[in-house]
Amino acid sequence: EAGVVQSPRYKIIEKKQPVAFWCNPISGHNTLYWYRQNLGQGPELLIRYENEEAVDDSQLPKDRFSAERLKGVDSTLKIQPAELGDSAVYLCASSFGHTNTGELFFGEGSRLTVL
Amino acid sequence: AQTVTQSQPEMSVQEAETVTLSCTYDTSESDYYLFWYKQPPSRQMILVIRQEAYKQQNATENRFSVNFQKAAKSFSLKISDSQLGDAAMYFCAYRINSGYALNFGKGTSLLVTP
């Protein structure tokens, strides 16, 4: 079974440029998460989707960040314009609904460097 | 807000020895889940072990076990017979039962020496 797939793995851009990250969750997982992990820190939730609905986006900086999950499967996270402080690893994770195990399955992440 | 604290930024252990990673958390909830995740360098995060708060028995998974002290809000991870492949960042995480998002600590970097 394929795991959570993210692309690109690495991205280097200059500040004020736009950038987009793509995530394909595990087949059948209806819940999808985007986390941001700063260097030396634990992941912090940006947004959580249940199917195509964003049910928790309270930590998403809406002035420059946007996300979508149009058909309830894969998702895109966009930053426009990027700032120096956006340099981080962006992690996508998925899980299956109301599982009491609560296990999230993570992708390898997209490492963003803003110059 | 729930917070997870890992007070050990780095730990070191010799191969075949035992090491314990500490984690404390703050919550007013009575029903929740606790997790330890492992993140090898440049690789994806994987689940090591989980603990349901309503269970008194400590969870074990092969060489990995936890010491869950609910009253003290403590959740430590013990790795026995450490192997070189155990070297990684270890994150403690918390989730309330009715929600889905995991709240992570800042992590502990584990070094395993031959």
Short mmCIF file of C-alpha atoms in Angstrom, two decimals, chain A:
data_model
loop_
_atom_site.label_atom_id
_atom_site.label_comp_id
_atom_site.label_asym_id
_atom_site.label_seq_id
_atom_site.Cartn_x
_atom_site.Cartn_y
_atom_site.Cartn_z
CA GLU A 1 0.00 0.00 0.00
CA ALA A 2 1.36 3.40 -0.98
CA GLY A 3 1.98 5.86 1.82
CA VAL A 4 1.35 9.59 1.91
CA VAL A 5 3.05 11.16 -1.08
CA GLN A 6 4.26 14.76 -1.08
CA SER A 7 5.95 16.88 -3.70
CA PRO A 8 8.25 18.58 -4.16
CA ARG A 9 10.65 17.27 -1.54
CA TYR A 10 12.73 20.42 -1.68
CA LYS A 11 11.99 23.93 -2.87
CA ILE A 12 14.17 27.05 -2.81
CA ILE A 13 12.59 30.37 -3.70
CA GLU A 14 13.21 34.04 -3.19
CA LYS A 15 11.01 35.99 -0.83
CA LYS A 16 7.79 37.35 -2.30
CA GLN A 17 7.59 34.44 -4.75
CA PRO A 18 4.69 32.00 -4.65
CA VAL A 19 5.07 28.31 -3.87
CA ALA A 20 2.76 25.31 -3.81
CA PHE A 21 2.97 21.91 -2.19
CA TRP A 22 1.00 18.86 -3.16
CA CYS A 23 -0.10 15.91 -1.06
CA ASN A 24 -1.75 12.61 -1.96
CA PRO A 25 -2.99 10.80 1.17
CA ILE A 26 -3.31 7.09 1.72
CA SER A 27 -6.19 5.66 -0.27
CA GLY A 28 -9.39 5.67 1.76
CA HIS A 29 -8.18 8.16 4.36
CA ASN A 30 -10.78 10.89 4.56
CA THR A 31 -8.94 13.12 7.02
CA LEU A 32 -5.94 15.10 5.79
CA TYR A 33 -3.65 17.41 7.74
CA TRP A 34 -1.04 19.98 6.87
CA TYR A 35 1.58 20.62 9.52
CA ARG A 36 4.51 23.03 9.53
CA GLN A 37 7.72 22.00 11.25
CA ASN A 38 10.28 24.71 11.97
CA LEU A 39 13.89 23.73 12.52
CA GLY A 40 14.35 22.09 15.90
CA GLN A 41 10.64 22.17 16.69
CA GLY A 42 7.72 19.81 16.68
CA PRO A 43 5.11 19.95 13.93
CA GLU A 44 2.33 22.51 14.29
CA LEU A 45 -1.06 22.05 12.68
CA LEU A 46 -1.96 24.44 9.89
CA ILE A 47 -5.19 22.93 8.63
CA ARG A 48 -7.25 19.75 8.88
CA TYR A 49 -9.69 18.46 6.28
CA GLU A 50 -12.46 15.96 6.62
CA ASN A 51 -13.14 14.95 3.06
CA GLU A 52 -13.22 18.23 1.15
CA GLU A 53 -14.21 20.39 4.15
CA ALA A 54 -11.64 22.37 6.13
CA VAL A 55 -12.79 21.71 9.70
CA ASP A 56 -9.85 23.32 11.54
CA ASP A 57 -7.89 26.13 9.90
CA SER A 58 -7.49 28.37 12.94
CA GLN A 59 -3.67 28.25 12.72
CA LEU A 60 -3.45 28.91 9.00
CA PRO A 61 -2.11 32.44 8.24
CA LYS A 62 -4.88 33.31 5.87
CA ASP A 63 -3.33 36.47 4.52
CA ARG A 64 -0.74 34.49 2.58
CA PHE A 65 -1.55 30.80 2.97
CA SER A 66 -4.32 28.92 1.23
CA ALA A 67 -5.21 25.28 0.90
CA GLU A 68 -7.66 23.21 -1.02
CA ARG A 69 -8.85 19.64 -1.25
CA LEU A 70 -11.33 19.84 -4.06
CA LYS A 71 -12.39 16.22 -4.49
CA GLY A 72 -11.66 15.06 -0.96
CA VAL A 73 -8.52 13.23 -2.02
CA ASP A 74 -5.30 15.08 -2.79
CA SER A 75 -4.58 18.53 -1.46
CA THR A 76 -2.54 21.60 -2.30
CA LEU A 77 -1.05 24.11 0.13
CA LYS A 78 -0.04 27.46 -1.34
CA ILE A 79 1.96 30.38 0.01
CA GLN A 80 1.80 33.71 -1.77
CA PRO A 81 3.91 35.72 -1.26
CA ALA A 82 6.50 33.75 0.69
CA GLU A 83 8.42 35.39 3.52
CA LEU A 84 11.77 34.49 5.07
CA GLY A 85 10.00 33.12 8.13
CA ASP A 86 8.13 30.58 6.03
CA SER A 87 11.26 28.47 5.68
CA ALA A 88 10.27 25.15 7.22
CA VAL A 89 9.28 21.59 6.43
CA TYR A 90 5.64 21.25 5.42
CA LEU A 91 4.27 17.88 6.43
CA CYS A 92 1.15 16.25 5.12
CA ALA A 93 -0.55 13.49 7.08
CA SER A 94 -3.70 11.45 6.72
CA SER A 95 -5.89 9.25 8.87
CA PHE A 96 -9.07 7.26 8.56
CA GLY A 97 -12.05 9.02 10.11
CA HIS A 98 -13.03 8.41 13.70
CA THR A 99 -10.32 5.92 14.51
CA ASN A 100 -9.73 5.62 18.21
CA THR A 101 -6.16 4.69 17.53
CA GLY A 102 -5.66 8.26 16.39
CA GLU A 103 -2.67 7.29 14.29
CA LEU A 104 -1.65 9.77 11.67
CA PHE A 105 0.41 8.63 8.69
CA PHE A 106 2.93 11.20 7.52
CA GLY A 107 4.58 11.94 4.22
CA GLU A 108 8.28 12.71 3.93
CA GLY A 109 7.61 16.43 3.89
CA SER A 110 8.41 19.35 1.61
CA ARG A 111 11.37 21.41 2.75
CA LEU A 112 11.01 25.08 1.84
CA THR A 113 13.89 27.52 1.88
CA VAL A 114 13.05 31.19 1.33
CA LEU A 115 16.03 33.39 0.43
#
